[in-house]
Coordinates of C-alpha atoms and ligand atoms in Angstrom, one line a residue:
M297 CA -43.2 70.6 -61.2
S298 CA -42.8 74.3 -60.4
G299 CA -45.8 76.4 -59.4
S300 CA -47.1 78.3 -56.5
D301 CA -47.6 75.2 -54.3
A302 CA -44.1 73.9 -54.6
G303 CA -43.0 76.2 -51.8
V304 CA -39.6 76.5 -50.3
V305 CA -37.0 73.8 -50.8
I306 CA -33.9 74.0 -48.5
V307 CA -30.8 72.1 -49.5
G308 CA -28.8 71.2 -46.4
A309 CA -30.4 70.2 -43.1
G310 CA -27.8 71.7 -40.8
L311 CA -27.9 74.8 -38.6
G312 CA -28.7 77.2 -41.5
G313 CA -31.3 74.9 -43.0
I314 CA -33.3 74.4 -39.9
R315 CA -33.1 78.0 -38.7
V316 CA -34.3 79.4 -42.0
A317 CA -37.2 76.9 -42.0
E318 CA -38.1 77.8 -38.4
S319 CA -37.8 81.5 -39.1
L320 CA -40.1 81.3 -42.2
R321 CA -42.8 79.7 -40.0
A322 CA -42.2 82.3 -37.3
N323 CA -42.8 85.0 -40.0
N324 CA -46.1 83.4 -41.0
Y325 CA -44.9 81.8 -44.2
D326 CA -47.6 79.1 -44.8
G327 CA -46.4 77.5 -48.0
Q328 CA -44.8 74.1 -48.2
I329 CA -41.3 73.8 -46.7
T330 CA -39.1 70.8 -47.6
L331 CA -35.7 70.4 -45.9
I332 CA -33.3 68.0 -47.7
G333 CA -30.2 66.8 -45.9
A334 CA -27.4 64.5 -47.1
E335 CA -26.6 63.2 -43.7
S336 CA -28.7 60.4 -42.2
H337 CA -29.4 62.4 -39.1
P338 CA -32.0 65.2 -38.3
P339 CA -30.4 68.7 -37.9
Y340 CA -27.9 68.7 -35.1
D341 CA -25.5 71.2 -33.6
R342 CA -21.8 71.1 -34.7
P343 CA -20.1 73.1 -31.9
P344 CA -20.4 70.2 -29.4
L345 CA -18.7 67.8 -31.8
S346 CA -15.2 69.1 -30.9
K347 CA -16.1 69.7 -27.2
S348 CA -18.7 67.7 -25.2
V349 CA -19.1 64.9 -27.8
L350 CA -15.3 64.1 -27.8
L351 CA -15.3 64.4 -24.0
G352 CA -18.0 61.8 -23.9
K353 CA -20.5 64.1 -22.2
D354 CA -23.0 64.3 -25.1
D355 CA -23.9 62.2 -28.1
R356 CA -25.7 63.9 -30.9
V357 CA -27.2 67.3 -29.8
D358 CA -30.3 67.8 -32.0
L359 CA -31.3 71.3 -32.9
K360 CA -35.0 70.4 -32.7
P361 CA -37.1 67.7 -31.0
A362 CA -38.5 65.0 -33.4
E363 CA -42.1 66.3 -33.1
F364 CA -41.1 69.8 -34.3
F365 CA -41.1 68.8 -37.9
D366 CA -44.8 67.6 -37.9
E367 CA -45.9 70.4 -35.6
S368 CA -44.4 73.0 -37.9
S369 CA -45.4 71.2 -41.2
I370 CA -41.8 71.0 -42.3
G371 CA -41.0 68.1 -44.6
L372 CA -37.7 66.7 -43.4
R373 CA -35.9 64.4 -45.9
V374 CA -32.7 63.1 -44.5
G375 CA -30.3 60.7 -46.1
E376 CA -31.0 62.4 -49.4
R377 CA -28.6 64.5 -51.5
V378 CA -29.4 67.2 -54.0
S379 CA -27.2 66.3 -57.0
A380 CA -28.2 69.0 -59.5
I381 CA -30.2 72.2 -59.8
S382 CA -32.1 73.6 -62.8
P383 CA -32.8 77.3 -62.2
D384 CA -34.7 77.6 -65.5
D385 CA -37.1 74.8 -64.6
H386 CA -37.2 75.6 -60.9
T387 CA -36.3 72.1 -60.0
V388 CA -33.7 70.1 -58.0
T389 CA -32.6 66.5 -58.5
V390 CA -32.6 64.4 -55.4
E391 CA -30.8 61.1 -54.8
K392 CA -31.2 58.8 -51.9
L393 CA -27.8 58.0 -50.3
D394 CA -28.6 54.4 -49.8
D395 CA -29.8 54.0 -53.4
P396 CA -27.5 56.0 -55.6
A397 CA -29.5 54.9 -58.7
S398 CA -32.6 56.7 -57.4
S399 CA -33.3 60.1 -58.8
E400 CA -36.3 62.3 -58.2
T401 CA -37.1 65.7 -59.5
V402 CA -38.5 68.1 -57.0
G403 CA -39.9 71.5 -57.9
Y404 CA -39.5 74.8 -55.9
D405 CA -40.8 78.3 -55.9
T406 CA -37.9 79.4 -53.7
L407 CA -34.7 77.5 -53.2
I408 CA -32.3 78.0 -50.3
L409 CA -28.8 76.6 -50.4
A410 CA -27.2 75.9 -47.0
T411 CA -24.8 73.1 -47.7
G412 CA -21.9 74.0 -45.5
L413 CA -18.4 72.9 -45.8
S414 CA -16.3 69.8 -46.5
P415 CA -13.0 69.4 -44.5
R416 CA -9.7 69.4 -46.3
T417 CA -7.5 66.4 -45.7
L418 CA -3.8 65.7 -46.2
P419 CA -2.3 64.0 -49.2
G420 CA -1.6 60.3 -48.3
A421 CA -4.4 60.1 -45.8
D422 CA -6.8 58.1 -47.9
G423 CA -7.4 54.6 -46.7
V424 CA -5.1 55.1 -43.6
S425 CA -6.8 54.2 -40.4
G426 CA -6.3 56.5 -37.4
I427 CA -6.5 59.7 -39.5
H428 CA -9.5 61.9 -38.9
V429 CA -11.3 65.1 -39.9
L430 CA -14.1 66.6 -37.9
R431 CA -17.2 68.1 -39.6
S432 CA -20.0 65.7 -38.8
I433 CA -21.4 63.6 -35.9
D434 CA -20.2 60.5 -37.8
D435 CA -16.6 62.0 -37.9
A436 CA -16.8 62.8 -34.2
L437 CA -18.0 59.4 -33.1
A438 CA -15.4 57.7 -35.3
L439 CA -12.7 59.8 -33.6
R440 CA -14.2 59.3 -30.1
G441 CA -14.2 55.6 -30.7
E442 CA -10.4 55.5 -30.9
I443 CA -9.6 57.8 -28.0
D444 CA -9.6 55.1 -25.3
D445 CA -7.0 53.0 -27.1
A446 CA -4.8 55.9 -28.0
S447 CA -2.0 57.3 -26.0
T448 CA -0.7 59.9 -28.5
A449 CA -2.3 62.2 -31.0
V450 CA -1.1 64.8 -33.5
I451 CA -3.5 67.6 -34.4
V452 CA -2.5 69.1 -37.8
G453 CA -3.7 72.8 -37.9
A454 CA -4.2 75.1 -34.9
G455 CA -7.3 76.9 -36.1
F456 CA -10.4 76.8 -33.8
I457 CA -11.3 73.2 -34.5
G458 CA -7.7 72.0 -34.2
C459 CA -7.3 73.9 -30.9
E460 CA -10.6 72.5 -29.5
V461 CA -9.8 68.9 -30.5
A462 CA -6.3 69.3 -28.9
A463 CA -7.9 70.5 -25.7
S464 CA -10.5 67.7 -25.7
L465 CA -8.0 64.9 -26.4
N466 CA -5.7 66.3 -23.8
Q467 CA -8.6 66.3 -21.3
R468 CA -9.2 62.6 -22.2
G469 CA -5.7 61.8 -21.1
V470 CA -4.1 61.6 -24.6
T471 CA -0.6 63.1 -25.1
V472 CA -1.2 65.8 -27.8
T473 CA 1.1 67.5 -30.2
L474 CA -0.4 70.5 -32.0
V475 CA 1.3 71.4 -35.3
E476 CA 0.8 74.7 -37.1
P477 CA 2.8 76.3 -39.9
A478 CA 1.8 79.8 -38.8
P479 CA 3.8 81.5 -36.0
T480 CA 1.0 80.8 -33.5
P481 CA -2.4 79.1 -33.2
L482 CA -5.3 81.2 -34.5
A483 CA -2.9 83.7 -36.0
A484 CA -5.1 84.3 -39.1
A485 CA -8.2 85.0 -37.0
L486 CA -6.9 86.8 -34.0
G487 CA -3.3 87.8 -34.7
T488 CA -0.1 86.5 -33.2
E489 CA -0.4 88.3 -29.9
V490 CA -3.6 86.6 -28.9
G491 CA -2.2 83.5 -30.6
A492 CA 0.7 83.5 -28.2
L493 CA -1.8 83.6 -25.3
V494 CA -3.6 80.6 -26.7
T495 CA -0.2 78.8 -27.1
R496 CA 0.4 79.5 -23.4
L497 CA -3.0 78.0 -22.5
H498 CA -2.2 74.7 -24.4
Q499 CA 1.3 74.5 -23.0
A500 CA 0.0 75.0 -19.5
N501 CA -2.2 72.0 -20.0
G502 CA 0.7 69.9 -21.3
V503 CA 0.1 70.1 -25.1
D504 CA 3.3 70.2 -27.2
V505 CA 2.7 73.2 -29.5
R506 CA 4.9 73.1 -32.6
T507 CA 4.5 76.3 -34.6
G508 CA 6.2 77.6 -37.7
V509 CA 6.4 74.1 -39.1
G510 CA 4.1 71.9 -41.3
V511 CA 3.5 68.2 -41.8
E512 CA 5.7 66.8 -44.6
E513 CA 4.6 63.2 -44.5
I514 CA 2.2 60.8 -42.8
L515 CA 4.0 57.8 -41.4
T516 CA 2.2 54.5 -41.5
D517 CA 2.5 50.8 -40.5
V518 CA 1.2 48.2 -42.9
S519 CA 0.0 44.9 -41.3
Q520 CA -1.6 41.7 -42.6
E521 CA -5.0 41.4 -40.9
P522 CA -6.9 38.2 -41.6
A523 CA -10.6 38.9 -42.0
S524 CA -11.4 35.3 -41.2
P525 CA -9.4 32.1 -40.2
A526 CA -9.6 31.0 -43.9
D527 CA -8.4 34.3 -45.2
T528 CA -4.8 34.7 -46.2
G529 CA -5.0 38.3 -44.9
T530 CA -5.7 41.7 -46.3
Q531 CA -3.4 44.6 -45.9
A532 CA -4.3 47.3 -43.3
T533 CA -2.5 50.6 -43.2
K534 CA -2.5 52.4 -39.9
V535 CA -1.0 55.8 -39.0
R536 CA 2.0 55.8 -36.6
G537 CA 2.9 59.4 -36.7
V538 CA 4.0 62.3 -38.9
R539 CA 7.3 63.7 -40.2
L540 CA 7.4 67.5 -39.9
A541 CA 9.1 69.9 -42.4
D542 CA 12.0 70.4 -40.0
G543 CA 12.7 66.6 -40.2
S544 CA 11.5 65.7 -36.7
E545 CA 9.1 62.8 -36.3
V546 CA 6.2 62.8 -33.9
T547 CA 4.5 59.5 -32.9
A548 CA 0.8 59.3 -33.0
D549 CA -1.9 56.7 -32.6
I550 CA -4.4 59.3 -33.9
V551 CA -3.9 62.2 -36.4
V552 CA -6.6 64.8 -36.6
V553 CA -6.5 67.1 -39.6
G554 CA -7.9 70.5 -39.0
I555 CA -6.5 72.5 -42.0
G556 CA -9.7 74.2 -43.1
S557 CA -12.6 73.3 -45.2
I558 CA -14.0 74.1 -48.6
P559 CA -17.6 75.2 -49.5
V560 CA -19.8 72.3 -50.7
V561 CA -20.9 73.5 -54.2
D562 CA -20.4 70.4 -56.4
Y563 CA -24.1 70.1 -57.0
L564 CA -24.2 73.5 -58.7
D565 CA -22.1 72.4 -61.6
G566 CA -23.9 73.3 -64.8
S567 CA -26.5 75.4 -62.9
G568 CA -25.0 78.8 -63.9
I569 CA -25.1 80.0 -60.3
E570 CA -22.3 82.4 -59.7
L571 CA -19.5 81.3 -57.3
A572 CA -17.3 83.8 -55.5
P573 CA -13.6 84.0 -56.4
R574 CA -11.4 81.9 -54.2
E575 CA -9.4 85.0 -53.1
S576 CA -12.5 86.4 -51.4
G577 CA -13.3 83.1 -49.7
G578 CA -15.1 81.2 -52.5
G579 CA -18.5 79.7 -51.9
I580 CA -21.8 81.0 -53.5
A581 CA -21.8 84.6 -54.4
C582 CA -24.8 86.5 -52.8
D583 CA -26.0 90.0 -52.4
E584 CA -26.5 91.7 -49.0
N585 CA -29.6 89.6 -48.3
G586 CA -28.5 86.2 -49.5
A587 CA -29.9 86.3 -53.1
T588 CA -27.7 84.4 -55.6
S589 CA -27.3 85.2 -59.3
A590 CA -30.3 83.0 -60.1
P591 CA -33.9 84.1 -59.6
D592 CA -35.6 82.8 -56.4
I593 CA -32.4 81.1 -55.1
Y594 CA -30.7 82.2 -51.9
A595 CA -27.7 80.9 -50.0
L596 CA -26.7 81.2 -46.4
G597 CA -24.4 79.9 -43.7
D598 CA -20.8 78.6 -44.2
V599 CA -21.2 78.0 -47.9
A600 CA -22.5 81.5 -48.7
N601 CA -20.3 84.5 -49.6
W602 CA -22.5 87.6 -48.9
R603 CA -21.8 91.1 -50.2
L604 CA -21.5 93.6 -47.4
E605 CA -22.8 97.1 -47.5
S606 CA -19.3 98.4 -47.9
G607 CA -19.2 96.5 -51.2
K608 CA -16.7 93.9 -49.9
T609 CA -17.7 90.3 -49.8
R610 CA -17.2 87.8 -47.0
R611 CA -17.8 84.2 -46.2
V612 CA -17.9 83.4 -42.5
E613 CA -17.8 80.0 -40.8
H614 CA -19.4 80.8 -37.5
W615 CA -22.6 79.7 -35.8
T616 CA -24.2 83.0 -34.9
H617 CA -23.5 84.4 -38.3
T618 CA -25.4 81.5 -39.9
V619 CA -28.4 82.0 -37.6
E620 CA -28.4 85.7 -38.5
Q621 CA -28.3 85.1 -42.2
A622 CA -31.1 82.6 -41.8
T623 CA -33.3 85.3 -40.2
V624 CA -32.5 87.8 -43.0
V625 CA -33.3 85.3 -45.8
A626 CA -36.6 84.2 -44.1
H627 CA -37.7 87.8 -43.7
R628 CA -37.0 88.5 -47.4
I629 CA -38.9 85.4 -48.5
A630 CA -41.8 86.0 -46.2
K631 CA -41.8 89.6 -47.3
T632 CA -42.0 90.9 -43.7
D633 CA -40.9 94.4 -43.0
A634 CA -40.1 93.7 -39.4
M635 CA -36.8 95.3 -38.4
I636 CA -33.9 92.9 -37.7
P637 CA -31.9 94.4 -34.8
A638 CA -28.3 95.2 -35.6
T639 CA -25.8 93.1 -33.7
P640 CA -22.0 93.0 -33.8
A641 CA -20.5 89.8 -35.3
Y642 CA -19.9 87.2 -32.6
F643 CA -18.2 83.8 -32.2
W644 CA -16.8 81.7 -29.4
S645 CA -14.5 78.7 -28.9
D646 CA -14.3 76.5 -25.8
Q647 CA -10.9 75.2 -24.9
Y648 CA -10.2 73.4 -21.6
N649 CA -12.5 75.2 -19.1
L650 CA -12.1 78.6 -20.9
K651 CA -14.6 80.3 -23.2
I652 CA -12.8 82.4 -25.8
Q653 CA -15.2 85.0 -27.3
V654 CA -14.8 87.5 -30.0
L655 CA -17.2 90.4 -30.7
G656 CA -16.8 92.6 -33.8
R657 CA -14.8 92.0 -36.9
P658 CA -11.1 92.3 -35.9
E659 CA -8.5 91.6 -38.5
S660 CA -5.2 89.9 -37.6
T661 CA -3.4 93.0 -38.5
D662 CA -5.4 95.3 -36.2
Q663 CA -3.6 96.7 -33.2
L664 CA -4.3 94.7 -30.0
H665 CA -4.7 96.5 -26.6
L666 CA -4.4 93.8 -24.0
V667 CA -6.0 95.3 -20.9
D668 CA -6.2 92.3 -18.6
D669 CA -4.1 89.1 -18.3
D670 CA -3.9 86.9 -15.2
G671 CA -1.8 84.2 -16.9
T672 CA -4.8 82.3 -18.1
K673 CA -7.8 84.6 -18.6
F674 CA -7.3 87.7 -20.7
L675 CA -9.2 90.6 -22.3
G676 CA -8.1 92.7 -25.2
Y677 CA -9.5 95.3 -27.6
Y678 CA -8.6 95.6 -31.3
S679 CA -8.4 98.9 -33.1
R680 CA -7.7 100.1 -36.7
D681 CA -7.0 103.8 -37.4
G682 CA -7.9 104.7 -33.8
I683 CA -11.4 103.0 -34.0
L684 CA -12.5 100.0 -32.0
T685 CA -12.9 96.9 -34.3
G686 CA -13.4 94.1 -31.8
V687 CA -12.9 92.6 -28.4
V688 CA -11.5 89.2 -27.5
G689 CA -11.8 87.7 -24.1
A690 CA -10.9 84.3 -22.5
G691 CA -13.0 83.7 -19.4
K692 CA -14.2 87.3 -19.6
V693 CA -17.9 86.8 -20.6
G694 CA -19.2 89.9 -18.9
A695 CA -16.5 92.3 -20.1
V696 CA -16.8 91.0 -23.7
M697 CA -20.6 91.4 -23.8
R698 CA -20.5 94.9 -22.3
T699 CA -18.5 96.0 -25.4
R700 CA -21.5 95.3 -27.7
P701 CA -23.0 98.8 -27.9
K702 CA -19.6 100.3 -28.6
L703 CA -19.2 98.1 -31.6
L704 CA -22.5 99.2 -33.2
T705 CA -21.2 102.7 -33.8
P706 CA -17.6 103.9 -34.6
T707 CA -16.1 104.2 -31.2
P708 CA -12.6 105.7 -30.7
I709 CA -10.4 103.2 -29.0
A710 CA -9.3 105.9 -26.6
D711 CA -12.9 106.0 -25.2
V712 CA -12.8 102.3 -24.6
L713 CA -9.4 102.3 -22.9
G714 CA -10.5 105.3 -20.8
Ligands
FAD575 C1 -16.5 70.7 -35.0 C2 -17.1 72.0 -35.2 C3 -17.1 72.9 -34.1 C4 -17.6 74.2 -34.2 N1 -17.6 75.0 -33.2 C5 -18.1 76.3 -33.3 C6 -18.0 77.2 -32.2 O1 -17.6 76.9 -31.1 N2 -18.4 78.5 -32.4 C7 -18.9 78.9 -33.6 O2 -19.3 80.1 -33.7 N3 -19.0 78.1 -34.7 C8 -18.6 76.8 -34.5 N4 -18.7 75.9 -35.6 C9 -19.2 76.4 -36.9 C10 -20.7 76.2 -37.0 O3 -21.1 74.9 -36.5 C11 -21.1 76.4 -38.4 O4 -20.9 77.8 -38.7 C12 -22.5 76.0 -38.8 O5 -22.8 74.7 -38.5 C13 -22.8 76.4 -40.2 O6 -24.1 75.9 -40.6 P1 -24.5 75.6 -42.1 O7 -26.0 75.3 -42.0 O8 -24.0 76.6 -43.0 O9 -23.7 74.3 -42.4 P2 -23.8 72.8 -41.8 O10 -24.1 72.9 -40.3 O11 -22.5 72.2 -42.1 O12 -24.9 72.1 -42.6 C14 -24.8 71.8 -43.9 C15 -25.6 70.5 -44.2 O13 -25.8 70.4 -45.6 C16 -25.6 69.1 -46.0 N5 -25.4 69.0 -47.4 C17 -24.3 69.3 -48.1 N6 -24.4 69.1 -49.5 C18 -25.7 68.7 -49.6 C19 -26.5 68.3 -50.8 N7 -26.0 68.4 -52.0 N8 -27.7 67.9 -50.6 C20 -28.3 67.9 -49.3 N9 -27.6 68.2 -48.2 C21 -26.3 68.6 -48.3 C22 -24.5 68.6 -45.2 O14 -24.4 67.2 -45.1 C23 -24.8 69.3 -43.8 O15 -25.6 68.4 -43.0 C24 -18.2 74.6 -35.5 C25 -18.1 73.7 -36.6 C26 -17.6 72.5 -36.4 C27 -17.6 71.5 -37.6

C-alpha cells in the first residue's frame, strides 16, 4: 500500500485540510493528494456559522468552488471517516459514514492530521430537543431551524462562540440570557477588563448577562407525541430552561451550549502517536513545524499542539493560526526554502455590528491600557513587564492593524502609549 506514489493523505476536510492541500500545490508538490472528511460536505468555513448563517444571510460558505478539486488534482472523499492509523505500515483505515461496515486501507507517504474539535455538552443534554452545540454546518442549520419558533434562549458559556450566538439570536428577535461562571465573558482570553466591555455591549443590546454562576440543571418537559394516528405515543423530552447554581431558573425554548471543545483524536488510539498533556491544551503533540512523534505524520489546526521556539507548547483554536500552520507544513513537505513572512497572531470575533480583533498573544493576566472607549467601540494595548504583548479593538480595524509591526519586535509599552 505504501510507496512513493501513495502521496499525501490529509485526514479532516476542514479549513486546515483544504489549506494544506492548496498550499502543497502552490509549492509545486505534484504527487497524489487525498483529502478525507468525516462530514458529508465539501470544505466550508466555520466562522459564518455563528454569524451570517444563524442570521439567515448565508447557508454553507464553501472554501473552494466545486471545480477546484479536479483542476488541482486533489482527491476529495467526503462522508468518510478515518478510524485508525498504522504508522508502521504507512496506512490509514477509512470507513464510509453511510456504511459503517465498510473498511478500506489507504496508503500514504505523508499523512496530515487536521481533525479539529468536538464540542463539549452538558450532562443531561442527550436526547433532549432544543439543546444545541455549534461546530458544524449541520449544527448551525439545526439551531437556525428552531429560531423562528423560539422566544427565549439561554446560551451556556460566554466564550467567543457563546457571545457570537447570543448576539445573533438577539438580532433574530430572541430574548437571550448569557450564562458564564467566570466573572465576565471572554475573561480567560482577554481578561476581565475587556470582558466587562463585552458585557456592556451585550447588555446594551438587551441580553441578560449572568456571570459568576454556572448551570446546575437542565429543565425539561416530557410529552406524549403520537408518531401516527395508530401509535399510542412515544415520549419526547424538550428543554424548557435551566436552573443556575444560585437557585434561579431561566426559561428557554432553546439552550445553546458553548463550554469549549475537545481535540478529535479518537482515531489515534493504538497508533502510538504522542498526545500533549491536558494541562498544556491536549491535542496532538508536534514540533515547531507540525511534525508529530511518528515519522511522516504532521498535525495542524485546532487539534494540533505545536511547540514554540520558546520551548512552550500551545494549541490554538483560531482561523488565521490554522491557515498559517497549513503553510508551514506544506512548505516542509514540499521541501521549499521560500521564507514564510513572520506575522503576529491574529483573531477576530463579530458580535452585533462590531468586529472585535486581537493581534499578538496577550494573556488574561497582562496589564491592559485602555486608550479609547466611546461607550461601544474601544481600543486597548496589553503589556507584560513593560513590553507590548497585544492589542484589542472593537470597531477599531485601522488602529489594531497599525500595531502589527510593533508586535514583531519587543516594543516597550511606553513607546506605544507615546
Ligand atoms: C462556530 C464557529 C465560529 C468561529 N469563528 C471564528 C472567528 O470568528 N474567528 C476565528 O479566528 N476563528 C473562528 N473559529 C475557529 C476556526 O473556524 C477554526 O480555528 C478552524 O475551523 C480550524 O480548522 P481545522 O481544520 O483545524 O478544523 P475544522 O475546520 O473543524 O475541520 C476538521 C474536520 O475534520 C473532520 N474530521 C474529524 N475527525 C475525522 C476523521 N477521523 N476522519 C475524517 N475527518 C475527520 C471534521 O469532521 C471536520 O470537518 C470559529 C469556529 C466555529 C466552530
